[in-house]
Tab-separated table of C-alpha atoms and ligand atoms in Angstrom:
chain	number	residue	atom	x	y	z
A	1	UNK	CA	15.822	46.664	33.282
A	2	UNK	CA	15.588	44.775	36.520
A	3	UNK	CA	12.358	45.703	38.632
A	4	UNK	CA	14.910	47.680	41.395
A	5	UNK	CA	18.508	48.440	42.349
A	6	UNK	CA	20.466	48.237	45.764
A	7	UNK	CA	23.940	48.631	46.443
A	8	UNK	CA	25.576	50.779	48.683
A	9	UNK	CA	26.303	53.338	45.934
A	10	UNK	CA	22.386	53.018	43.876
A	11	UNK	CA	19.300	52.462	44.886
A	12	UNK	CA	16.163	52.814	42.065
A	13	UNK	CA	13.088	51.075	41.436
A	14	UNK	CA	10.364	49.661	43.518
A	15	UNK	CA	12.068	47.519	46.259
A	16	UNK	CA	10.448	44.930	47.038
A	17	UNK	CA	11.926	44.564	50.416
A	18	UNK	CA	10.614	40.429	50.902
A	19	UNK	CA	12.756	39.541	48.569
A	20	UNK	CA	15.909	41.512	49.444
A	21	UNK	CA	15.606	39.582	52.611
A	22	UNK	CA	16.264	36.191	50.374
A	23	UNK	CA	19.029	37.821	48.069
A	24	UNK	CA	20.672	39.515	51.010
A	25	UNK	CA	20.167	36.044	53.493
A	26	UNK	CA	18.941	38.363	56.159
A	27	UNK	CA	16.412	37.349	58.610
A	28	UNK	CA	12.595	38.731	58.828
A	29	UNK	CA	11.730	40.619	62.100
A	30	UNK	CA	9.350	38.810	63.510
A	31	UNK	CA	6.570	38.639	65.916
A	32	UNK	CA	8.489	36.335	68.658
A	33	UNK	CA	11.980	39.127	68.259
A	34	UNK	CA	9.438	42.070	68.326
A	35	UNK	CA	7.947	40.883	71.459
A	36	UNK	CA	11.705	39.862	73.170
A	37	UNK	CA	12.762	43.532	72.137
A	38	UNK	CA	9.749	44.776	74.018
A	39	UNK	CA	10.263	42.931	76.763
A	40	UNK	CA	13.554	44.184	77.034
A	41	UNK	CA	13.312	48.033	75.949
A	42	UNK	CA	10.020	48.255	77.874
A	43	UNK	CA	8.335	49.655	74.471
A	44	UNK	CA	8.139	49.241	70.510
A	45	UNK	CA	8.918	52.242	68.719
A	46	UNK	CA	7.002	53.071	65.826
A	47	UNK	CA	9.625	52.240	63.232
A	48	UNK	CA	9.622	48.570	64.364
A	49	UNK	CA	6.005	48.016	65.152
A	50	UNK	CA	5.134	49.434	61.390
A	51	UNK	CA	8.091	47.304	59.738
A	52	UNK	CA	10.677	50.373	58.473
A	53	UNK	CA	12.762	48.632	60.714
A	54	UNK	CA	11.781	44.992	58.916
A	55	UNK	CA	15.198	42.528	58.809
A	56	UNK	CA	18.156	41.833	61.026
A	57	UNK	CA	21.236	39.580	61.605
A	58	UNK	CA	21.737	37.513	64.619
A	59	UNK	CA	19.473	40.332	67.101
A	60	UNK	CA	18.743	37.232	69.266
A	61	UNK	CA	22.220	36.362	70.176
A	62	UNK	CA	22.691	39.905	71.046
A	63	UNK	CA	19.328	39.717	73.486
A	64	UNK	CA	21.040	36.692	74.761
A	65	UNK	CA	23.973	38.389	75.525
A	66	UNK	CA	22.283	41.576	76.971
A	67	UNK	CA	20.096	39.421	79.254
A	68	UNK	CA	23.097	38.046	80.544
A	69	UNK	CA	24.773	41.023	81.254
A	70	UNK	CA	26.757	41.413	78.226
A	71	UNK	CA	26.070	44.850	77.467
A	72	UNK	CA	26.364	45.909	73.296
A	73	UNK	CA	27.783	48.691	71.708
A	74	UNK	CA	25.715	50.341	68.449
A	75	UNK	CA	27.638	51.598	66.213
A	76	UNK	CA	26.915	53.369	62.855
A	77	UNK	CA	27.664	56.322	60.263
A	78	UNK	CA	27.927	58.593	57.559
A	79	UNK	CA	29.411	59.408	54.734
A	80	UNK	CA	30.489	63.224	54.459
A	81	UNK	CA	28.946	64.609	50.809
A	82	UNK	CA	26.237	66.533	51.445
A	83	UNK	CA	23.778	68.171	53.943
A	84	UNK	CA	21.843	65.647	55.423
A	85	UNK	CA	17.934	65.451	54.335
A	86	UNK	CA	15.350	63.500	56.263
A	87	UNK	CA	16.089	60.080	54.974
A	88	UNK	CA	19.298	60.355	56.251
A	89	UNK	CA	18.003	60.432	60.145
A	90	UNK	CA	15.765	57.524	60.098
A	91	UNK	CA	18.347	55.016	61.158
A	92	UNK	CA	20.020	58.148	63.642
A	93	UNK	CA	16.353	58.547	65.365
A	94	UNK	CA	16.180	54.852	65.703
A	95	UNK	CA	19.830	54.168	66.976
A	96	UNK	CA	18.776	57.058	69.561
A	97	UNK	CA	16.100	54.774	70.521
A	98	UNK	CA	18.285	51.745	71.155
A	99	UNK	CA	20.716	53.741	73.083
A	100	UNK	CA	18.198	55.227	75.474
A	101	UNK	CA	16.205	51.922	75.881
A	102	UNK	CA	19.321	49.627	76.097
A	103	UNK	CA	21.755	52.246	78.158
A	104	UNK	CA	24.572	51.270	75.425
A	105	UNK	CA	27.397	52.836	73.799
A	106	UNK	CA	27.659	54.071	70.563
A	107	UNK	CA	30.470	54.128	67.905
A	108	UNK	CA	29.596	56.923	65.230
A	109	UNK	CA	31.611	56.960	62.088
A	110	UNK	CA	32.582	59.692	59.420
A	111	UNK	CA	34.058	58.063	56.935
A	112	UNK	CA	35.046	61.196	55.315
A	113	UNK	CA	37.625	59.377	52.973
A	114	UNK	CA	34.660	57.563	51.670
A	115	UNK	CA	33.271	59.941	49.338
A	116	UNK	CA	36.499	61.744	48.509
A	117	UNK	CA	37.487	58.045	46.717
A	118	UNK	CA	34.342	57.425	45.183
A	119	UNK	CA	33.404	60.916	43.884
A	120	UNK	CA	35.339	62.368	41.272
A	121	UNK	CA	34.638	66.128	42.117
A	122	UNK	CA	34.567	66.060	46.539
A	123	UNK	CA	38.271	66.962	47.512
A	124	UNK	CA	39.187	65.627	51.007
A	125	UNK	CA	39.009	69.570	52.585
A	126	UNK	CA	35.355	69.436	51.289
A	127	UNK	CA	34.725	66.067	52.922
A	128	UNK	CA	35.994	67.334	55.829
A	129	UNK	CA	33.844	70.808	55.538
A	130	UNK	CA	30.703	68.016	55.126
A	131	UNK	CA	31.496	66.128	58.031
A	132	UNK	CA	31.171	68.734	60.482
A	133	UNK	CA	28.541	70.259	59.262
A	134	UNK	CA	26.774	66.265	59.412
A	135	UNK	CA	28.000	66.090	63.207
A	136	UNK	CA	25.540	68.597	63.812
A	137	UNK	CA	22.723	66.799	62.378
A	138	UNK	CA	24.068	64.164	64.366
A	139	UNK	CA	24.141	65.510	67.635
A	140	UNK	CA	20.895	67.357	67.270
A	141	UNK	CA	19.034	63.566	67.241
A	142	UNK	CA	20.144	63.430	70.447
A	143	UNK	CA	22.498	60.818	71.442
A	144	UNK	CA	24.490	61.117	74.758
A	145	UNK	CA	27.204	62.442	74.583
A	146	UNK	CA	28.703	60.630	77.702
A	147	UNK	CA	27.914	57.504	75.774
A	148	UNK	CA	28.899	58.677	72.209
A	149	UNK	CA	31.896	58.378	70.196
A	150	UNK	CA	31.690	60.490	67.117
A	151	UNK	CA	34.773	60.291	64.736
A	152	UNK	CA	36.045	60.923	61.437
A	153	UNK	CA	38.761	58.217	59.484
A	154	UNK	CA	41.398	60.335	59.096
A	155	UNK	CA	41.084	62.256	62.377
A	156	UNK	CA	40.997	58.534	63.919
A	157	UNK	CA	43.796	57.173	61.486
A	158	UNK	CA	46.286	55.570	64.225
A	159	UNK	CA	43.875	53.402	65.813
A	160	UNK	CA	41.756	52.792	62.483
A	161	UNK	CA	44.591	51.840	60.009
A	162	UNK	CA	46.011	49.307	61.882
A	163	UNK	CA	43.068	47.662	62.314
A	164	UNK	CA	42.312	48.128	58.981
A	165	UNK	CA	45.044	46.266	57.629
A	166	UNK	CA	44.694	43.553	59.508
A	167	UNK	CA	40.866	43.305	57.960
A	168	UNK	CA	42.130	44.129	54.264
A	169	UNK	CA	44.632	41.008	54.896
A	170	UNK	CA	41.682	38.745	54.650
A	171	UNK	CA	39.743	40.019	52.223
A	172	UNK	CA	40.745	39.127	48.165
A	173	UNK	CA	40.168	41.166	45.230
A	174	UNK	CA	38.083	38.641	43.683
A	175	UNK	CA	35.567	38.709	46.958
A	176	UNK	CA	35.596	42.591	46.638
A	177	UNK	CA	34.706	41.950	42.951
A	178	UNK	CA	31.803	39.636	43.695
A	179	UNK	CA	30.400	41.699	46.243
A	180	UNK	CA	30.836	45.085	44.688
A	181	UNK	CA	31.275	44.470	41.092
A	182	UNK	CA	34.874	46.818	41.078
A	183	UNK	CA	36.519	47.256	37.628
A	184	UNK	CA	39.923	47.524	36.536
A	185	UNK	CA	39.134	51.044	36.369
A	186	UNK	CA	38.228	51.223	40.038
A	187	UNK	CA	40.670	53.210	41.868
A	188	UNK	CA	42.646	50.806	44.786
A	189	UNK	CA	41.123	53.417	47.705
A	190	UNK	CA	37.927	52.241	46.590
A	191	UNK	CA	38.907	48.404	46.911
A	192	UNK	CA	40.176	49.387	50.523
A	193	UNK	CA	37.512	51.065	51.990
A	194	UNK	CA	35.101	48.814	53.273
A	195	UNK	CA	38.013	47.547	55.566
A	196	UNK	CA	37.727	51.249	57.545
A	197	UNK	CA	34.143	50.571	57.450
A	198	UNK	CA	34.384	47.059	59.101
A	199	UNK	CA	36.779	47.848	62.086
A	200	UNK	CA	34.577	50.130	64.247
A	201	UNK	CA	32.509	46.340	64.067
A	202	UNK	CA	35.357	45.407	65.900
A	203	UNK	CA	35.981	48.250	68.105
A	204	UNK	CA	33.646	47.312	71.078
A	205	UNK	CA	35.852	43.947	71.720
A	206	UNK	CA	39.320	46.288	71.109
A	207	UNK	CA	38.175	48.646	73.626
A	208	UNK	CA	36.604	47.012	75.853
A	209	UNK	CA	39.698	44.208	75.925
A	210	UNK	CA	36.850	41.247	75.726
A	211	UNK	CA	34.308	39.835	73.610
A	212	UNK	CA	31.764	42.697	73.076
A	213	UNK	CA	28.919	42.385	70.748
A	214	UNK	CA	28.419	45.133	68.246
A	215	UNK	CA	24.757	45.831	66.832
A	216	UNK	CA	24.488	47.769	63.506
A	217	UNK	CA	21.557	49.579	62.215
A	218	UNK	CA	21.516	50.713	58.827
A	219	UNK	CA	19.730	51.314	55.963
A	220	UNK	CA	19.477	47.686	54.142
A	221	UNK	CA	21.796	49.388	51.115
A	222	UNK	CA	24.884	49.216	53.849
A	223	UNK	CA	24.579	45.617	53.732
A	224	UNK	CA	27.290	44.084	51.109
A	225	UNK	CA	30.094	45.486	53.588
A	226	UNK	CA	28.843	44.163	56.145
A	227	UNK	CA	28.422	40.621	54.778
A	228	UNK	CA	32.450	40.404	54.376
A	229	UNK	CA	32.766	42.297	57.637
A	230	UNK	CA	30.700	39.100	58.980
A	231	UNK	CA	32.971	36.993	57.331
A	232	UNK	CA	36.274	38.322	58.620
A	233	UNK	CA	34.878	38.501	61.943
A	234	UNK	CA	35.592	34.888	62.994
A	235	UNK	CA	39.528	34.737	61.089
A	236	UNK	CA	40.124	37.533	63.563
A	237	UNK	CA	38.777	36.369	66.377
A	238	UNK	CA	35.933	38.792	67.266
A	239	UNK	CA	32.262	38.664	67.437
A	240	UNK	CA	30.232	38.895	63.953
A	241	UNK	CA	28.073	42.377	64.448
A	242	UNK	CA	24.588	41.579	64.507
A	243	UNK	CA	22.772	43.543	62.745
A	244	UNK	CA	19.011	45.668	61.979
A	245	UNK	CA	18.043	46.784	58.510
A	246	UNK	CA	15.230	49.359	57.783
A	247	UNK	CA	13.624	50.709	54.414
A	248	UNK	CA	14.181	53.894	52.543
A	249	UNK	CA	12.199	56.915	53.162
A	250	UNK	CA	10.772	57.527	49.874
A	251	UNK	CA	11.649	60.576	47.624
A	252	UNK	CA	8.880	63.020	47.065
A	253	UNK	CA	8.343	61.676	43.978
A	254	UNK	CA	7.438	58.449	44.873
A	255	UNK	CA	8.149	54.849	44.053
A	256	UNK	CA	8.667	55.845	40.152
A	257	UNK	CA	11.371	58.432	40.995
A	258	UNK	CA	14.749	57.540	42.630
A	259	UNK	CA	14.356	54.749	45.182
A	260	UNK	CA	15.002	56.630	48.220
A	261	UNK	CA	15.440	60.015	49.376
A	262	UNK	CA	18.623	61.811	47.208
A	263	UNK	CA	20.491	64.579	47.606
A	264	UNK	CA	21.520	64.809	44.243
A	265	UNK	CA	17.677	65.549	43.027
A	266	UNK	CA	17.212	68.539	45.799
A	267	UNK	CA	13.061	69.024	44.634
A	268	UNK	CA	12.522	65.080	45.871
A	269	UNK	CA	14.502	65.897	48.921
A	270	UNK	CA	13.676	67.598	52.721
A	271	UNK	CA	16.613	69.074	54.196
A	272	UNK	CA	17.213	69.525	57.896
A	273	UNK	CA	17.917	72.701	57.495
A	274	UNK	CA	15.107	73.718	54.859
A	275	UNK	CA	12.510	76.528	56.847
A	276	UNK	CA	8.916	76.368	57.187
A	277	UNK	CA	8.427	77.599	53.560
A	278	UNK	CA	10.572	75.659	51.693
A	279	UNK	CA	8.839	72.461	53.386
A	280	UNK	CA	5.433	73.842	52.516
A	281	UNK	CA	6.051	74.677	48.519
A	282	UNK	CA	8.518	70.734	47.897
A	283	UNK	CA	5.310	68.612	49.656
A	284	UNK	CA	2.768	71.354	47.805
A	285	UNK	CA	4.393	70.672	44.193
A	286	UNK	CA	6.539	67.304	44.147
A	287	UNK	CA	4.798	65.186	46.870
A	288	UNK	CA	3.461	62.045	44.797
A	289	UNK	CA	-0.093	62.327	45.397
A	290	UNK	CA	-2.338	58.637	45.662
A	291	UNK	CA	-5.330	61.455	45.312
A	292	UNK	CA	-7.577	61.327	42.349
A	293	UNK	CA	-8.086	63.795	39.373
A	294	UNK	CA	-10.356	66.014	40.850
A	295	UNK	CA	-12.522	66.307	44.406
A	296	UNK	CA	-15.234	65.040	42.849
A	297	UNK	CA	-13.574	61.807	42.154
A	298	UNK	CA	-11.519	61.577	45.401
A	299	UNK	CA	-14.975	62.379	47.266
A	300	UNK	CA	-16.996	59.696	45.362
A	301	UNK	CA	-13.795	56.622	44.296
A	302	UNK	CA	-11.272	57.608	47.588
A	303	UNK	CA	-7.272	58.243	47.564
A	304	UNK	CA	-5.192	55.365	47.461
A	305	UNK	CA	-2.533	55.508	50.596
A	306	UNK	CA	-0.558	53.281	49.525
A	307	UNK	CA	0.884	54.685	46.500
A	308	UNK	CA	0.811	58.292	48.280
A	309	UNK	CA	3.828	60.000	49.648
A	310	UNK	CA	2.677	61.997	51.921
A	311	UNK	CA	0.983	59.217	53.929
A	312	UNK	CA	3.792	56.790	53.727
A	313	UNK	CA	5.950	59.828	55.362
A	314	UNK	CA	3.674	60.124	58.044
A	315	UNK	CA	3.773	56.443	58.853
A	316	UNK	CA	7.394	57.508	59.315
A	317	UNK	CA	6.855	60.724	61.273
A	318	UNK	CA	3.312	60.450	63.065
A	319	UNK	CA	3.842	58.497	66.044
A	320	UNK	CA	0.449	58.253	67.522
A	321	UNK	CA	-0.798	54.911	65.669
A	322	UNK	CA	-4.486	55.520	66.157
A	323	UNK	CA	-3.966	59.449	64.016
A	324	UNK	CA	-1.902	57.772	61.341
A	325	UNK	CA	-4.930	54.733	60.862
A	326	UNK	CA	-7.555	57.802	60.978
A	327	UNK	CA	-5.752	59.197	58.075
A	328	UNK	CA	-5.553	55.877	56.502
A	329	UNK	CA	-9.175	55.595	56.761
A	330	UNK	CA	-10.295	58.488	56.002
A	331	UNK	CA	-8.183	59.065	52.537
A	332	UNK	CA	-9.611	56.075	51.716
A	333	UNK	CA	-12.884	56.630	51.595
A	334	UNK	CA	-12.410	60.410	50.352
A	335	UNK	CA	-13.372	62.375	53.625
A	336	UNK	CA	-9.704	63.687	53.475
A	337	UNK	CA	-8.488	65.280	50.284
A	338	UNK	CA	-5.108	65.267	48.807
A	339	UNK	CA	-4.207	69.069	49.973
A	340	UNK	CA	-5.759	68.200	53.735
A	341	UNK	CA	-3.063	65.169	53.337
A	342	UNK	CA	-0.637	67.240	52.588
A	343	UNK	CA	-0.826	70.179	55.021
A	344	UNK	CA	-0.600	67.328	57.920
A	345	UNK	CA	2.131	66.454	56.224
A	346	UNK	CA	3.851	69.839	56.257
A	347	UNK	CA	2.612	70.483	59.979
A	348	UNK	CA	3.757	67.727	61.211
A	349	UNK	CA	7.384	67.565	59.623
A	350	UNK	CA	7.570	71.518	60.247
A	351	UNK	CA	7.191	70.910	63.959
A	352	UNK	CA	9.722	68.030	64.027
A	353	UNK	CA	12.325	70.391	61.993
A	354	UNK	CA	11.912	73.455	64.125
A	355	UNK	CA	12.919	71.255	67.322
A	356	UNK	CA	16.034	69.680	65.451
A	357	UNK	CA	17.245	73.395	64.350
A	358	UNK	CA	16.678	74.349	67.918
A	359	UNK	CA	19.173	71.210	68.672
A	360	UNK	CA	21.049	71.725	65.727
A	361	UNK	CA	22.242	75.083	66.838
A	362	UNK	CA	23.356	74.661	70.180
A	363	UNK	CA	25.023	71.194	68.858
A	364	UNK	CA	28.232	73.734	67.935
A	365	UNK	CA	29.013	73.991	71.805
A	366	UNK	CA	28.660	70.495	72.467
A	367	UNK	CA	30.883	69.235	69.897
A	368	UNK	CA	33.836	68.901	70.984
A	369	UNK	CA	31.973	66.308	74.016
A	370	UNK	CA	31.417	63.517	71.389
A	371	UNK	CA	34.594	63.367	68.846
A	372	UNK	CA	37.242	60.716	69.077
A	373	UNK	CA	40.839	61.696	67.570
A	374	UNK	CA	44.114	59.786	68.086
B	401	LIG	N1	29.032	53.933	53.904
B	401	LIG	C1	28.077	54.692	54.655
B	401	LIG	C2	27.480	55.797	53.775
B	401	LIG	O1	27.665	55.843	52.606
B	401	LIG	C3	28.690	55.296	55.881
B	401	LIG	C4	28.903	54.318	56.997
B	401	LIG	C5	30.099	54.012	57.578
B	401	LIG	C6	27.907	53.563	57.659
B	401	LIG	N2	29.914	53.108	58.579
B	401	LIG	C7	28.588	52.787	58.650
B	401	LIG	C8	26.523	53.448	57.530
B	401	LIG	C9	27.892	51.947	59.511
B	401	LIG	C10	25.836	52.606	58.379
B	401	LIG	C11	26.526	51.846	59.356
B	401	LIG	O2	26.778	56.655	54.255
C-alpha cells in the first residue's frame, strides 16, 4: 500500500505534501514570493503565511505581469455532487482574498457534467439540482459580483464546446492514459472532460481579445488537468495559467481516516449548512483528539498538536496568529485539555457558519448577478 493517494478523483493516506511538490514538478512557496505577494496585496493572509497555501506554478511571471499593468483573471470551480462541507471553501475564502487584494476578475466554473460522467448513480437533473444549491455556498464567500462570472458547462455550452474541441484536438488518448490512468472501460465523456476544464484557462485571453494571464488556485488534487492544460497552452497560442496549490483540510478523523475532508463519510465531515448542534456533537465524538488517556496524563505528559484535529482546524480558521500559538503552547504543556480544545473549536467554526448562513440566504436574490449563460 503506498504511504498516500492523490488524484483528482482519491485522496487517502498521510500526504506528505514535500514530496508531492517533486512528483507533481511544482514549485515551493517561498520566502522571496511570500514577501513579493505582500508587497503587492499589502498583507499575507493566514493561509499563506502558515503554508495551506504551500506550492505554485509560474506566480512570479504573473507578479511580473501585474506590476506592469497586466491585470490577471482567477479562475476556479466545482464540481456539482454534493452539499459543500468546509473543506470545500478553503480555496473559495482564499480566491476571495486574491480578488479583493488584486482588484481581478474571476472565472467560476460548474462543471456539472463532471460528476454526471464519472458517477454512476448522479443523473444530469441532479447535477444540475447540486449546482445551484453550490452557487450559494459560493456567493455567500463573498466574491463580487461585478467582478464574478459564475457558470455551469452546459448552461455555457456554445462558447465552452468550441473551445473545447479545439483543446481535445491536442490532447491523445495515450497522454490522458498516463496522466489519469483511464481504462478501456472508461466511458469517452470521461476522456473528454478535462478539455471543459482547461478552456476557462483560456478564457481571460478569449475575452479579453489579448494575452491575459490566468491564475488558478486549487486544491493540489486538481493538478493532473492542469499539467496538460499547461501543455496545450503554448500549441494554441495562449498563456500557460499559473497556478497556487494548498493542502486538504483534514477529516475529523484525522490523518488515519480519508485524506481530506469527504462527503461521502458525513460523521468526518462539517457542512455549511450543519446548525450549532450538529457542529458541537461531530467535533465532541469524531474530532481526532492529540489529547492523552486521561487529565491526569494530559496535565502531567501534554497533548500533542500536531497529530490533533481540532488544532490543525484552527490553524485553518483562527486568524489571530498570536491565539492560535497560545493554544499551541498551552496543549502542549497540558494547561489546555482536549474538551477546552475542542469547544474553541466549535465556537469558533459556529461563529464563522452563522455569518455564511446569514450570506448564504440572501445569496438566492443575488444570483442571477453572477451567472454566465450563452
Ligand atoms: N474538477 C473539479 C472538482 O472536482 C472542479 C473544477 C473545475 C475545478 N474547474 C476547476 C477546481 C478549476 C479547481 C479549479 O471539484
Amino acid at each position: 500500500m503506498p504511504e498516500y493517494v492523490v488524484t483528482p478523483w482519491e485522496v487517502r493516506g498521510n500526504v506528505n505534501y514535500d514530496k508531492l511538490i517533486k512528483e507533481f514538478g511544482t514549485e515551493k512557496i517561498d520566502k522571496k514570493l511570500l514577501n513579493r505577494m505582500k508587497n503587492n496585496a499589502g498583507e499575507l493572509h493566514h493561509f499563506l503565511r502558515r503554508g495551506i497555501f504551500f506550492s505554485h506554478r509560474d506566480m512570479n511571471w504573473v507578479l511580473d505581469e501585474y506590476e506592469r499593468g497586466n491585470k490577471f483573471y482567477l479562475y476556479t470551480g466545482r464540481a456539482p455532487s454534493g452539499p459543500v462541507h468546509l473543506g470545500h471553501l478553503i480555496p473559495w475564502i482564499f480566491t476571495k482574498w486574491l480578488q479583493d487584494k488584486f482588484d481581478v476578475k474571476l472565472l467560476f466554473q460548474i462543471p456539472d457534467e463532471e460528476k454526471f460522467l464519472f458517477k454512476d448513480k448522479l443523473s444530469l437533473e441532479d447535477t444540475k439540482k447540486w449546482a445551484y444549491e453550490n452557487i450559494l455556498d459560493i456567493i455567500a464567500v463573498g466574491f463580487d459580483p461585478k467582478k464574478t462570472m459564475i457558470f455551469l458547462d452546459t448552461e455555457y455550452a456554445k462558447t465552452m464546446y468550441k473551445h473545447a474541441c479545439r483543446v481535445a484536438k491536442k490532447i491523445t488518448f495515450s497522454t490522458t492514459k498516463a496522466v489519469f490512468g483511464f481504462k478501456n472501460s472508461n466511458n469517452i465523456g470521461e476522456i473528454f472532460y478535462t478539455a471543459m476544464q482547461s478552456v476557462p484557462a483560456f478564457l481571460p485571453s478569449i475575452m479579453e481579445g489579448k494575452t491575459t494571464p490566468c491564475l488558478i488556485p486549487y486544491a493540489i488534487d486538481q493538478d493532473p488537468h492542469f499539467r496538460i492544460t499547461r501543455d496545450v497552452a503554448p500549441l494554441l497560442d495562449y498563456p500557460k495559467p499559473a497556478a497556487l496549490h494548498c493542502r486538504f483540510l483534514p477529516g475529523l478523523q484525522g490523518m488515519s481516516g480519508e485524506g481530506k475532508m469527504s462527503s461521502s463519510v458525513e460523521s468526518t465531515c462539517i457542512f455549511t449548512t450543519d446548525r450549532p448542534k450538529q457542529v458541537k456533537d461531530k467535533i465532541m465524538k469524531h474530532a481526532f483528539s492529540g489529547g492523552r488517556r486521561n487529565v491526569e496524563e494530559h496535565r502531567k505528559l501534554g497533548g500533542n498538536p500536531d497529530v490533533d484535529v481540532s488544532y490543525q482546524w484552527l490553524t485553518f480558521f483562527e486568524e489571530d496568529d498570536k491565539k492560535l500559538k497560545k493554544v499551541y503552547e498551552d496543549y502542549k504543556s497540558g494547561d489546555l485539555l482536549t474538551g477546552e480544545l475542542k469547544q474553541m473549536l466549535i465556537d469558533k467554526l459556529n461563529d464563522f457558519l452563522k455569518e455564511h448562513q446569514k450570506r448564504r440566504k440572501k445569496a438566492k436574490d443575488q444570483l442571477e448577478e453572477f451567472m454566465l449563460r450563452d
